[in-house]
Coordinates of C-alpha atoms in Angstrom, one line a residue:
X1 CA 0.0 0.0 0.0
X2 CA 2.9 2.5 1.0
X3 CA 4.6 1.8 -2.5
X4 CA 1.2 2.8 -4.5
X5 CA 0.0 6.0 -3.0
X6 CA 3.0 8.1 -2.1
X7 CA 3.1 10.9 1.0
X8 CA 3.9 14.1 1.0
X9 CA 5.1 15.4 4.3
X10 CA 2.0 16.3 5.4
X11 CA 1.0 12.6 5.5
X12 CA -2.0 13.0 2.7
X13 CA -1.8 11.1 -0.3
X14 CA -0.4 11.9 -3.6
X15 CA -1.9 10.9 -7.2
X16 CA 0.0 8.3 -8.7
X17 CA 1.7 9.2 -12.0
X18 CA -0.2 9.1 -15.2
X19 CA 1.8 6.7 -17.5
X20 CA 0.7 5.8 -20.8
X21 CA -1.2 2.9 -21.9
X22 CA 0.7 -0.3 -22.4
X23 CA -0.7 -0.6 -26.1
X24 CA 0.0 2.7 -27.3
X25 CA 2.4 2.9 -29.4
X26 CA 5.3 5.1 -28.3
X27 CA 5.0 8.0 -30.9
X28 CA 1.7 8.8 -29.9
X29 CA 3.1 8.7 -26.3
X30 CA 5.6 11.1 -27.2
X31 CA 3.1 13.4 -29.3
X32 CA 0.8 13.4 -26.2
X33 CA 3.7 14.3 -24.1
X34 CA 4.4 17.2 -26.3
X35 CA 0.9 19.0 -26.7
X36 CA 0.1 18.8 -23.2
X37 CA 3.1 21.0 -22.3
X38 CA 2.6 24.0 -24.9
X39 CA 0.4 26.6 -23.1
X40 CA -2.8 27.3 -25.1
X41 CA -3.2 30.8 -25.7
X42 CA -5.4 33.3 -23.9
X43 CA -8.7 34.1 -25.3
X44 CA -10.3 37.3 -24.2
X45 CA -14.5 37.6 -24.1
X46 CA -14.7 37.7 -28.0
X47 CA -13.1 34.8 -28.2
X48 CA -10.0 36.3 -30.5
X49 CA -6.5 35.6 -29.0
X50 CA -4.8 38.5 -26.1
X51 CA -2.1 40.5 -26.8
X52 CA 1.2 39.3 -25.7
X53 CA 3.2 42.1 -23.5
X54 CA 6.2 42.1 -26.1
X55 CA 3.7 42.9 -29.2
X56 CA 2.4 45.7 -27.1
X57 CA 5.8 47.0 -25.6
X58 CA 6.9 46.7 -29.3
X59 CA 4.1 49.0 -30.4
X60 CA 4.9 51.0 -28.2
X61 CA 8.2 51.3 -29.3
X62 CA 7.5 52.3 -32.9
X63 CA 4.9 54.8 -32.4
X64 CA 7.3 56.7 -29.6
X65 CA 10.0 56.8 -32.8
X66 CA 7.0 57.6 -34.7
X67 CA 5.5 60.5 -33.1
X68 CA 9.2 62.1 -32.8
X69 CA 9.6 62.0 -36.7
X70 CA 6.0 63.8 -37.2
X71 CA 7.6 66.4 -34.7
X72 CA 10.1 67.1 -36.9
X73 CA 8.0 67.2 -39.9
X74 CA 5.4 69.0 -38.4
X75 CA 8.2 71.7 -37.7
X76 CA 9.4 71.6 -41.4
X77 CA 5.8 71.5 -42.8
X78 CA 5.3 75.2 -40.7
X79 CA 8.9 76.2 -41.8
X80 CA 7.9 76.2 -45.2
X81 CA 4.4 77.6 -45.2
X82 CA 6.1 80.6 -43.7
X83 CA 8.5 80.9 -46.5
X84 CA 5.2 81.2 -48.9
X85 CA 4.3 84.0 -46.8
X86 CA 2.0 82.5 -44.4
X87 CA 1.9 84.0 -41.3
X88 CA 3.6 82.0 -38.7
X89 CA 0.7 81.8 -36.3
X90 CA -1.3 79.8 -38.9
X91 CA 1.4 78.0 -40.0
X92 CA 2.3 76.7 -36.7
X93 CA -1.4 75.7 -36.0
X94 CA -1.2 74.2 -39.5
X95 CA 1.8 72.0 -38.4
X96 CA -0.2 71.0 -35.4
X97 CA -3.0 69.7 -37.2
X98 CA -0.9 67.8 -39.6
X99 CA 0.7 66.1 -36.4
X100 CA -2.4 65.0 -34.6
X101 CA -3.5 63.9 -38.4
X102 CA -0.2 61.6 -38.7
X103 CA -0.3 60.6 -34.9
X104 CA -3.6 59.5 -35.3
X105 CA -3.2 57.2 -38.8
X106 CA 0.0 55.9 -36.9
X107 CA -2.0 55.0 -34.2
X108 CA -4.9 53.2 -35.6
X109 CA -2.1 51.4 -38.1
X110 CA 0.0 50.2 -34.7
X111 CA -3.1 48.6 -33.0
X112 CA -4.4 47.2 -36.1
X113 CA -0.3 45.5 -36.5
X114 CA -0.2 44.6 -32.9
X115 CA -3.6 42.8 -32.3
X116 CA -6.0 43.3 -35.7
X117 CA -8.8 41.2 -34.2
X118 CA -9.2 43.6 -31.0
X119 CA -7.8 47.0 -32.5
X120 CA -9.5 47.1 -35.9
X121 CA -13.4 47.0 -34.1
X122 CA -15.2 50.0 -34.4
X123 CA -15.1 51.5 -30.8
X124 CA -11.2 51.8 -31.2
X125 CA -11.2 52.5 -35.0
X126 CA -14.5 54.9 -35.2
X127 CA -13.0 57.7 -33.0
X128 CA -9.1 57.5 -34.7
X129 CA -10.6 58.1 -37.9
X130 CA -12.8 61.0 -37.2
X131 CA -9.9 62.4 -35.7
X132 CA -7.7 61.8 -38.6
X133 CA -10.8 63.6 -41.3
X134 CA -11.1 66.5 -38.7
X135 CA -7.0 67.4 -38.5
X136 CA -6.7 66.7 -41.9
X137 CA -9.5 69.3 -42.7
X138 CA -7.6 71.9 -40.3
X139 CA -4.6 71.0 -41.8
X140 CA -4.7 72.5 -45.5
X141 CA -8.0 75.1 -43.9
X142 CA -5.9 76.7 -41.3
X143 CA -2.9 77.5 -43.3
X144 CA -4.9 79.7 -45.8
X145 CA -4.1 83.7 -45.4

């Protein structure tokens, strides 16, 4: 009795080992062995698969390098309307507009690379592209004289 159920040091008994089947052959063994220790991936309520950490801290990553690059273009966008004689007020409001317009496609492009099933529904895509129209609108409206 003491050699099938083993005891932990607490005295209570331990399940004995699951072993495979005497007729199985040992592939199927080994295939067993090797889909039971692969962690399924999470679903969230829809059903779609989560968004690792790293895709996310990756995202991340590119829109930071992203949103510094439309800084600077946002700066030589205004730099040039004033050389046509814009006056700089407009032109830097014009520069604004055409950042929050590039932030915001480079937002709603990031979510839809980092997790398309989530990112790409309406409630996070609706508002980013109404956004986008409404800075794009400002953007060539604002800089007029």
């Amino acid at each position: 009795m003491a050699q099938d159920t083993p005891k932990d040091n607490a005295g209570f008994t331990l399940p004995a080992p699951v072993s495979a089947p005497a007729s199985a052959p040992p592939a199927a063994a080994g295939a067993a062995t090797t889909a039971t220790t692969e962690p399924a991936p999470a679903l969230d309520a829809a059903g779609t698969t989560d968004t690792s950490s790293r895709d996310t801290l990756v995202g991340g990553v590119v829109l930071l390098l992203l949103f510094i690059a439309f800084f600077f273009a946002k700066n030589a966008y205004a730099n040039g309307l004033v050389a046509k004689r814009v006056p700089p007020n407009k032109a830097n409001a014009s520069g604004w507009w055409l950042f929050i317009f590039l932030a915001s496609l480079a937002t709603g492009v990031v979510l839809a690379a980092v997790n398309a099933h989530k990112f790409l529904a309406p409630l996070f895509m609706g508002p980013l592209v109404l956004v986008g129209l409404v800075a794009l609108l400002l953007t060539f409206t604002s800089s007029r004289r």
